[in-house]
Short mmCIF file of C-alpha atoms in Angstrom, two decimals:
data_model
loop_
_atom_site.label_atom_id
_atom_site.label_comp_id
_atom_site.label_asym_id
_atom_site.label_seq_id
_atom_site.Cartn_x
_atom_site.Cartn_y
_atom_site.Cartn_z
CA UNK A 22 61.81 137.34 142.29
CA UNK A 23 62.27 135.59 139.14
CA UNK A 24 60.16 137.06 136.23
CA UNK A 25 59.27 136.88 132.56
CA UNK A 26 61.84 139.43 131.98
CA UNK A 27 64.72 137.65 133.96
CA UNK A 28 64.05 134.39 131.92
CA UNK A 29 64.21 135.70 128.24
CA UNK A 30 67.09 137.26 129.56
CA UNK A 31 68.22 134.56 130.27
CA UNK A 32 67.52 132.53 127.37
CA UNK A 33 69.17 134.78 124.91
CA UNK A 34 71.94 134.64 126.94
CA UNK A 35 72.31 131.34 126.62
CA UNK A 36 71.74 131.54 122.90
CA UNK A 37 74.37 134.22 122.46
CA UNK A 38 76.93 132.24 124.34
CA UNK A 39 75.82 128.61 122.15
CA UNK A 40 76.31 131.16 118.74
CA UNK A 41 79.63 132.26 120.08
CA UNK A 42 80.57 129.13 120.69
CA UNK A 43 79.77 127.59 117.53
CA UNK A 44 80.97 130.75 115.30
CA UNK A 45 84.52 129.94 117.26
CA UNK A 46 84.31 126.37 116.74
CA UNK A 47 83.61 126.76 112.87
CA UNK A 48 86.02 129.40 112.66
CA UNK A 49 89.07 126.84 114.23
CA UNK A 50 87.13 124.00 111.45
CA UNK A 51 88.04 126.18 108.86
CA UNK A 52 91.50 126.91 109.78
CA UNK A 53 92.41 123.22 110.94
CA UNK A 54 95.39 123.52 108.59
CA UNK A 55 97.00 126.48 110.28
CA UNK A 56 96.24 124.08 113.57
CA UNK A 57 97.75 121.47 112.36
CA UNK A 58 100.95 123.52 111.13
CA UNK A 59 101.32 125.10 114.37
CA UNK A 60 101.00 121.75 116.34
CA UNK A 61 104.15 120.35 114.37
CA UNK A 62 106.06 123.43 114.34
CA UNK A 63 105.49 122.98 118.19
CA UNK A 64 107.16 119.36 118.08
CA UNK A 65 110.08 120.29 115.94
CA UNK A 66 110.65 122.85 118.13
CA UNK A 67 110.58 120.19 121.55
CA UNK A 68 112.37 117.65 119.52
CA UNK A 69 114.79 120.70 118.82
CA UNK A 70 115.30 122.17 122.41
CA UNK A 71 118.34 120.06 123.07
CA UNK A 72 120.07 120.77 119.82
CA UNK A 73 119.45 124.89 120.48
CA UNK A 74 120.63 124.86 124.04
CA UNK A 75 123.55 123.06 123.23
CA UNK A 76 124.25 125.91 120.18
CA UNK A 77 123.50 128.54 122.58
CA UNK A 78 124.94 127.37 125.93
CA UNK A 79 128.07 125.35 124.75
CA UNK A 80 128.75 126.99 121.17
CA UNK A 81 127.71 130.36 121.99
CA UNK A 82 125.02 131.05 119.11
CA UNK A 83 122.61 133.79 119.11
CA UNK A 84 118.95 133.18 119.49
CA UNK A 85 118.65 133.48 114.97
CA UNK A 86 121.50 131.62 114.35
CA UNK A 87 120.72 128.67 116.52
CA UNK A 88 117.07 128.79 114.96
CA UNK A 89 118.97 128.99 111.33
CA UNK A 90 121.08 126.51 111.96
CA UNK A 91 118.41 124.15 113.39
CA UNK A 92 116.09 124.70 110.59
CA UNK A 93 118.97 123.72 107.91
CA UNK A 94 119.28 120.29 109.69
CA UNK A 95 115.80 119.60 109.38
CA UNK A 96 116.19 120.88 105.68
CA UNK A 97 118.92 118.63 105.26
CA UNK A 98 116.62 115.75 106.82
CA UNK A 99 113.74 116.16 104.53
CA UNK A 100 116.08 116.33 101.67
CA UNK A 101 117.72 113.07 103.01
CA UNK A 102 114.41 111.64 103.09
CA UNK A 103 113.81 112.07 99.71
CA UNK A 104 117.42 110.94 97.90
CA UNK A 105 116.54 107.68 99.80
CA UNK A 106 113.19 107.01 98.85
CA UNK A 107 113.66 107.65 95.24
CA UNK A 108 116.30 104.80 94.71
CA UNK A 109 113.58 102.56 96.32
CA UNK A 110 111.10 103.86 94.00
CA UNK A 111 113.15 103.55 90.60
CA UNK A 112 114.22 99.89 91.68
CA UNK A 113 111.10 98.85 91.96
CA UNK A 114 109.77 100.15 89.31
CA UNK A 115 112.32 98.58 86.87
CA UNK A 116 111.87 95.05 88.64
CA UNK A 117 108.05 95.35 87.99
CA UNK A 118 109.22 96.63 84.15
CA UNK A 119 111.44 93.70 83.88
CA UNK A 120 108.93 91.01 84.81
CA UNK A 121 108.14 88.03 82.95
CA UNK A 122 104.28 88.30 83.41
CA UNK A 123 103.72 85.08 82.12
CA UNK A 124 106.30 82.84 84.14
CA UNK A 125 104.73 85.18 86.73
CA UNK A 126 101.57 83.61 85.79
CA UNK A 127 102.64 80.28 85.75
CA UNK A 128 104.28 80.08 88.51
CA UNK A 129 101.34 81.72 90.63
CA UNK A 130 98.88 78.63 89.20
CA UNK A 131 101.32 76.12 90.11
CA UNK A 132 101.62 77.49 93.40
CA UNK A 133 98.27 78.37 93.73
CA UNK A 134 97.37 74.44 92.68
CA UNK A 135 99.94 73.21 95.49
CA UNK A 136 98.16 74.77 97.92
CA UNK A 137 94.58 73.80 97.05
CA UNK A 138 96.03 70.11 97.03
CA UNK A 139 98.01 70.78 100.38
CA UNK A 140 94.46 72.15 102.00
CA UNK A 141 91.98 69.77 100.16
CA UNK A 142 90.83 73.09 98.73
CA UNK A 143 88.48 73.00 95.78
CA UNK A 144 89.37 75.46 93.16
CA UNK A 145 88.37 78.71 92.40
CA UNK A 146 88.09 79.98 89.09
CA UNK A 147 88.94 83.54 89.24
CA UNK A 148 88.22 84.82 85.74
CA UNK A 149 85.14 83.12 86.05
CA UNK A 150 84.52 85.09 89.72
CA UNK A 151 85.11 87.74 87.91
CA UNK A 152 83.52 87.67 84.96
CA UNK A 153 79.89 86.57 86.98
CA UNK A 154 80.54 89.96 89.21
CA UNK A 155 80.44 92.32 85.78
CA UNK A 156 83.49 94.24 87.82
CA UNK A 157 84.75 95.64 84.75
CA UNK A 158 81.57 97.29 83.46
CA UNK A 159 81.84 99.22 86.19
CA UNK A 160 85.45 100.53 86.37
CA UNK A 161 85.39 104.30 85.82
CA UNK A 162 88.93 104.88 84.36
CA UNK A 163 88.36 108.54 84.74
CA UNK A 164 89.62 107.71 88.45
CA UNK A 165 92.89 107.60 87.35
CA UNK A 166 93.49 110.83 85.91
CA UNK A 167 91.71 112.11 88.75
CA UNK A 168 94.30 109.86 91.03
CA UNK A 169 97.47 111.76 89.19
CA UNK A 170 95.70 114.97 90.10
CA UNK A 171 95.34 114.49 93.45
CA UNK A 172 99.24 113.12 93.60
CA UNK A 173 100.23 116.94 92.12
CA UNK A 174 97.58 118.76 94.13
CA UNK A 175 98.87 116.38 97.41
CA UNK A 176 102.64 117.45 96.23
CA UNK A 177 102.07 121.29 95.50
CA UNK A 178 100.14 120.99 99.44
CA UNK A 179 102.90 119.28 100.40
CA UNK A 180 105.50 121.84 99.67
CA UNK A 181 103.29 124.71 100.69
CA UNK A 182 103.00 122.54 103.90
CA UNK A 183 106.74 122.20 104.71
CA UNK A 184 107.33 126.34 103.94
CA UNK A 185 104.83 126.76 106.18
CA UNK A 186 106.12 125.06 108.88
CA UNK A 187 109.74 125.95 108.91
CA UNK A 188 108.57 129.27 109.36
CA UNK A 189 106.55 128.97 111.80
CA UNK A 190 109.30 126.69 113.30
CA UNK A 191 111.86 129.24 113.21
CA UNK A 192 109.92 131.84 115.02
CA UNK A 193 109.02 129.36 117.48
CA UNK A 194 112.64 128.41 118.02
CA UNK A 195 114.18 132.42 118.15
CA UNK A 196 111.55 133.96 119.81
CA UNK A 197 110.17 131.43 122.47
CA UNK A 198 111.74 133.58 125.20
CA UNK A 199 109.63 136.32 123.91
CA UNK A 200 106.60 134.67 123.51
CA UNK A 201 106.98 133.35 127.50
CA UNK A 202 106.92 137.07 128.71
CA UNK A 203 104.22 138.00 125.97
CA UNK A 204 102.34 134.92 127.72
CA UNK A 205 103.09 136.47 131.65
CA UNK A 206 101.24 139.86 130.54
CA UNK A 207 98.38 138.63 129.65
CA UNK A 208 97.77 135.50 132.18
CA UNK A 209 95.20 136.68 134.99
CA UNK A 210 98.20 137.00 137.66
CA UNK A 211 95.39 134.60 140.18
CA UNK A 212 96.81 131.77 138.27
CA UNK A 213 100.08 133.13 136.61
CA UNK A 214 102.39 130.82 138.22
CA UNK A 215 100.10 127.88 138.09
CA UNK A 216 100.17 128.38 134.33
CA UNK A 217 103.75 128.91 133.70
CA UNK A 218 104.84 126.03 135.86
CA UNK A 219 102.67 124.08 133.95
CA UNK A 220 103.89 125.25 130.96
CA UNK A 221 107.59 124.58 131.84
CA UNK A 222 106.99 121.14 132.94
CA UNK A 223 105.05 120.16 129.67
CA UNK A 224 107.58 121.84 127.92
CA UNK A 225 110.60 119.27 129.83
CA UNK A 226 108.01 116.50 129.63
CA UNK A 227 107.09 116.58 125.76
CA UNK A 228 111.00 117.41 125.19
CA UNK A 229 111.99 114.19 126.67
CA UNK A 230 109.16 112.29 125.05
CA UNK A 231 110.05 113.36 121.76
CA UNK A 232 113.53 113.49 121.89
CA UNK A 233 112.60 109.24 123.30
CA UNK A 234 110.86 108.16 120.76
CA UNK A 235 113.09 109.32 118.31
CA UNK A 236 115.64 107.15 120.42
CA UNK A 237 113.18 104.00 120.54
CA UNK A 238 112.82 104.57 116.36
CA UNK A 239 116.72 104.40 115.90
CA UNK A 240 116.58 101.08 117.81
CA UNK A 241 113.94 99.57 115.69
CA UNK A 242 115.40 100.86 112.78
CA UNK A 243 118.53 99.44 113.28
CA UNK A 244 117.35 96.24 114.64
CA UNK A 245 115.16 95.97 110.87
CA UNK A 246 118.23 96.67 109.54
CA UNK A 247 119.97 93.92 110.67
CA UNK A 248 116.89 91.07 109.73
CA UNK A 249 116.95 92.83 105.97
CA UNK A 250 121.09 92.51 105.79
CA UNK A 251 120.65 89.14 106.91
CA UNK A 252 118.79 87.78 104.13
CA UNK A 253 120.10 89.71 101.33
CA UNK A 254 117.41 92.53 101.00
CA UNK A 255 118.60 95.03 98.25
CA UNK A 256 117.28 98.17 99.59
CA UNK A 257 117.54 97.05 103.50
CA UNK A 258 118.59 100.84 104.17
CA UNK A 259 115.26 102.49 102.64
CA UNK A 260 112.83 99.54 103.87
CA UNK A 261 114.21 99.43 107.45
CA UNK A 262 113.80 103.06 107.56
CA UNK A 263 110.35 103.24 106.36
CA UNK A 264 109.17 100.67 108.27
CA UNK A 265 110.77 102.29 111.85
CA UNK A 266 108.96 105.77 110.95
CA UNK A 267 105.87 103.51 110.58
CA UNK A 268 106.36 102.37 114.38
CA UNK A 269 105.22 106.24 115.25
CA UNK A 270 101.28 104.62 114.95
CA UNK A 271 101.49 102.33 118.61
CA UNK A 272 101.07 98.77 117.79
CA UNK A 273 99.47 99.26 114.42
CA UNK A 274 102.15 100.86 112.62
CA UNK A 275 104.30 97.88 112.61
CA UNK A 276 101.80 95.78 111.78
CA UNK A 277 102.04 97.66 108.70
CA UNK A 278 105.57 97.88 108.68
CA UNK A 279 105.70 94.15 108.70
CA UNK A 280 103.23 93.93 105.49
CA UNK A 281 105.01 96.66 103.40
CA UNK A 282 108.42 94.66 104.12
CA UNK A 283 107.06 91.60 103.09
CA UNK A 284 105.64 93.49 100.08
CA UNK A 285 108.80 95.59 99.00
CA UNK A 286 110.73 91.85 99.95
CA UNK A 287 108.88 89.94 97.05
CA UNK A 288 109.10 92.35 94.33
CA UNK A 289 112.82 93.21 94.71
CA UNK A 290 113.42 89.44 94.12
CA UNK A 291 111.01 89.11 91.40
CA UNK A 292 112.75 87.02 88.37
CA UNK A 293 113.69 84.46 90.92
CA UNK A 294 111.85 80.99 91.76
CA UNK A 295 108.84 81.75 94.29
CA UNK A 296 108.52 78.69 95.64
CA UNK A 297 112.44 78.23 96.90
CA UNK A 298 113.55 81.80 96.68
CA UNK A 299 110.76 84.55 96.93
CA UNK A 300 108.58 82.96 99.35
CA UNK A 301 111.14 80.95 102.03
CA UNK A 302 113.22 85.00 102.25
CA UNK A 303 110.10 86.59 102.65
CA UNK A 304 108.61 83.99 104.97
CA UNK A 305 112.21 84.77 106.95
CA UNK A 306 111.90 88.97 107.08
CA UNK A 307 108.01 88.89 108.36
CA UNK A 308 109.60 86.57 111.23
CA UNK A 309 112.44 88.76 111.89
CA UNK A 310 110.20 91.55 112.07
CA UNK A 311 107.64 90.36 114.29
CA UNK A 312 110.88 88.99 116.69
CA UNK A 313 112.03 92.92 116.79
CA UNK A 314 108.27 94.23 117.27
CA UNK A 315 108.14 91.38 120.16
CA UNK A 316 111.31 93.47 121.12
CA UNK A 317 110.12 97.11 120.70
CA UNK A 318 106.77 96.57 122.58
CA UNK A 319 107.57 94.29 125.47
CA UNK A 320 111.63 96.22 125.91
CA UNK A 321 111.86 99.30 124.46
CA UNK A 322 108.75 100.88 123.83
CA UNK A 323 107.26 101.04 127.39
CA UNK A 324 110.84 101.90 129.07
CA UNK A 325 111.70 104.32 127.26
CA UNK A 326 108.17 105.85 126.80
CA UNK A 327 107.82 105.44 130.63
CA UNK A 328 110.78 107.26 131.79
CA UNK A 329 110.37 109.74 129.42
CA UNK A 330 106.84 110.97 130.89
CA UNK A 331 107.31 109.43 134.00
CA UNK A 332 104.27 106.84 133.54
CA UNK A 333 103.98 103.72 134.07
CA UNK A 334 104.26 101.45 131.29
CA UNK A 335 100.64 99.51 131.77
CA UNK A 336 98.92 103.34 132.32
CA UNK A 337 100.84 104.48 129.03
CA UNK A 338 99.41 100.96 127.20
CA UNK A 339 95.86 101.45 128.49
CA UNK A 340 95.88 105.28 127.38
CA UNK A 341 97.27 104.18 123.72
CA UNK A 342 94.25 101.68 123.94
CA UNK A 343 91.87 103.72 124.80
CA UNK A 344 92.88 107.03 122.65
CA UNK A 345 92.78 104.17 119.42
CA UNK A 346 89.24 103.06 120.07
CA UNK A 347 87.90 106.34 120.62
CA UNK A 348 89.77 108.52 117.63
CA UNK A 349 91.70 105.98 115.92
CA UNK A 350 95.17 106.06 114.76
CA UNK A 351 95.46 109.83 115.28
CA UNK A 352 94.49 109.00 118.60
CA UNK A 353 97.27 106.59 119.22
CA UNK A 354 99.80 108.95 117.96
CA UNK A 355 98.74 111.76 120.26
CA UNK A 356 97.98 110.09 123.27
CA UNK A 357 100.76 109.87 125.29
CA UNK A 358 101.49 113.61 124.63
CA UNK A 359 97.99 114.74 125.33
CA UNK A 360 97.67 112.33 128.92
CA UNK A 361 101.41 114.16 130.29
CA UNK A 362 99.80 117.47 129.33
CA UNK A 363 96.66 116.78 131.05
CA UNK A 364 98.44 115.34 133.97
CA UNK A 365 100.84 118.07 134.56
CA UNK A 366 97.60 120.86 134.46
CA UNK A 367 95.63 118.70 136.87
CA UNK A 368 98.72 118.03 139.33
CA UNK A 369 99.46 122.17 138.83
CA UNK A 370 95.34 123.09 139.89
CA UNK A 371 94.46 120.28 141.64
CA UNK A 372 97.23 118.72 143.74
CA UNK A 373 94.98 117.83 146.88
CA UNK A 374 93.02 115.63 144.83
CA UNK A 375 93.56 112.10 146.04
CA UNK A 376 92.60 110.60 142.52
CA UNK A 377 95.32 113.21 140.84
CA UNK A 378 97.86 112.69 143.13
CA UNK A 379 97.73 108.97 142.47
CA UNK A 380 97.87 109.64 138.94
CA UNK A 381 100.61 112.06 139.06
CA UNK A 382 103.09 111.04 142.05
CA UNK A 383 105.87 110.36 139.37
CA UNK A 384 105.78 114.06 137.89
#
């Protein structure tokens, strides 16, 4: 019989278990950072796992000294990263410090009058535009100083960031064997091998993924490489490079990509005539780029992201889709890892299901 008694009790329950929950969720909003350290330590360690076998299995390393070793490669990376970007910044900057503002200027209305005759376009009178808006009453220069604080506050997180993260790395990389028979203690032993099974296929799953992409970027990469070198680019290395890593976001990183080179194109050549220098060579990269994104999505992309997770390449497509409409670009980055390691649990628990079987007959 169900009485007054039963139904507070039940009701506070309830609220107990909606507190708990929101005191944990709270608690995980407040350290996102440690979340988000842990969830790239996790991928360096995947894209790692080949590289520490081999040390282990064919060079004999111990468990540290293939995590050491490891670790000092992606030191050396980082520290690649940054002797190439700084060339690309310090050219720039003294093509911008070298330019003739007003040829710049005079150029720009010429071409700006060619095209207004070209189009039948009436003109615009931009001062004017701006001038009627009262934009500059309103600019709050303070921003900037505020702008160079955030750059040192971003770089002193940064740092922090990449300490962090080694670390954690490291740990991850010695001690995973440990951590897997930490794990088997505590799993209810009901669904112990479920779990682990899981695990291990995730585990080969996210490996391959990782370690694909990372092949489908070198392809890009080169392939931008090869449009830059073509028409003279000066810093073809740094921009092909930058551009690839871009191609991480699905389908809207190299849309960007595309935009930065055609950016970074223009003001290396800056000096030179727009109209039969500047413009046709730029005109000629975005072209080349969009031929090798043509490539990369139609070639590349879904084989290689296919056989890595053993999808298919429209149910891979439709999951980037969907994941970018729903969370954005950090959805599009994550999705294809987050749909194999849903897959693999619901094959693992529920591998009668007719709709997961379907869904999961290549894992």
């Amino acid at each position: 019989m169900i009485t007054s008694k039963t139904i507070s009790n039940g009701i506070l329950r309830a609220l107990a278990t909606i507190l708990i929950i929101g005191i944990v969720l709270y608690f995980l909003y407040q350290i996102q950072t440690v979340i988000v350290y842990l969830c790239i330590s996790l991928i360096l360690c995947l894209i790692a796992n080949p590289l520490v076998l081999f040390l282990k299995n064919k060079l004999k390393f111990s468990n540290s000294m293939a995590a050491t070793t490891t670790i000092i490669l992606f030191i050396f990376i980082i520290v690649g990263f940054i002797l190439l970007f700084v060339p690309l910044i310090i050219s720039q900057a003294n093509n911008l410090a070298l330019l003739d503002t007003a040829h710049l200027q005079t150029k720009f209305m010429e071409t700006e009058k060619h095209l207004e005759d070209y189009f039948n376009i009436q003109h615009i009178d931009l001062n004017k535009v701006i001038k009627d808006s009262k934009l500059t009453s309103v600019l709050d220069f303070s921003y900037f100083t505020g702008f160079i604080n955030s750059i040192i506050n971003f770089m002193a997180d940064m740092g922090m960031g990449l300490v962090s993260v080694f670390f954690i790395t490291f740990f991850f990389i010695k001690d995973q064997i440990i951590f897997k028979d930490q794990a088997r203690r505590i799993l209810p032993d009901s669904n112990e091998d479920k779990i682990l099974n899981s695990i291990t296929k995730i585990n080969h799953l996210l490996t391959r993924y990782f370690v694909g992409l990372l092949l489908q970027l070198i392809v890009v990469f080169i392939l931008y490489l090869i449009v830059l070198l073509i028409f003279g680019n000066k810093n073809a290395f740094v921009i092909a490079f930058l551009c690839a890593i871009l191609n991480v976001i699905p389908y809207l990183g190299p849309i960007i990509g595309t935009t930065l080179a055609g950016i970074l194109t223009m003001i290396s050549m800056i000096g030179q005539d727009f109209q039969s220098e500047i413009l046709p060579k730029t005109i000629y990269v975005i072209i080349g780029f969009l031929i090798v994104q043509a490539i990369d999505n139609n070639i590349s992309q879904p084989i290689i992201s296919s056989k890595s997770v053993n999808s298919h390449p429209l149910e891979i497509f439709l999951i980037i889709l969907i994941s970018g409409i729903t969370f954005g670009i950090v959805g599009m980055i994550i999705a294809v890892p987050a749909f194999t390691i849903i897959k693999v649990i619901l094959k693992e628990f529920f591998p009668n299901n007719k709709i997961v079987s379907v869904l999961t007959e290549r894992i």
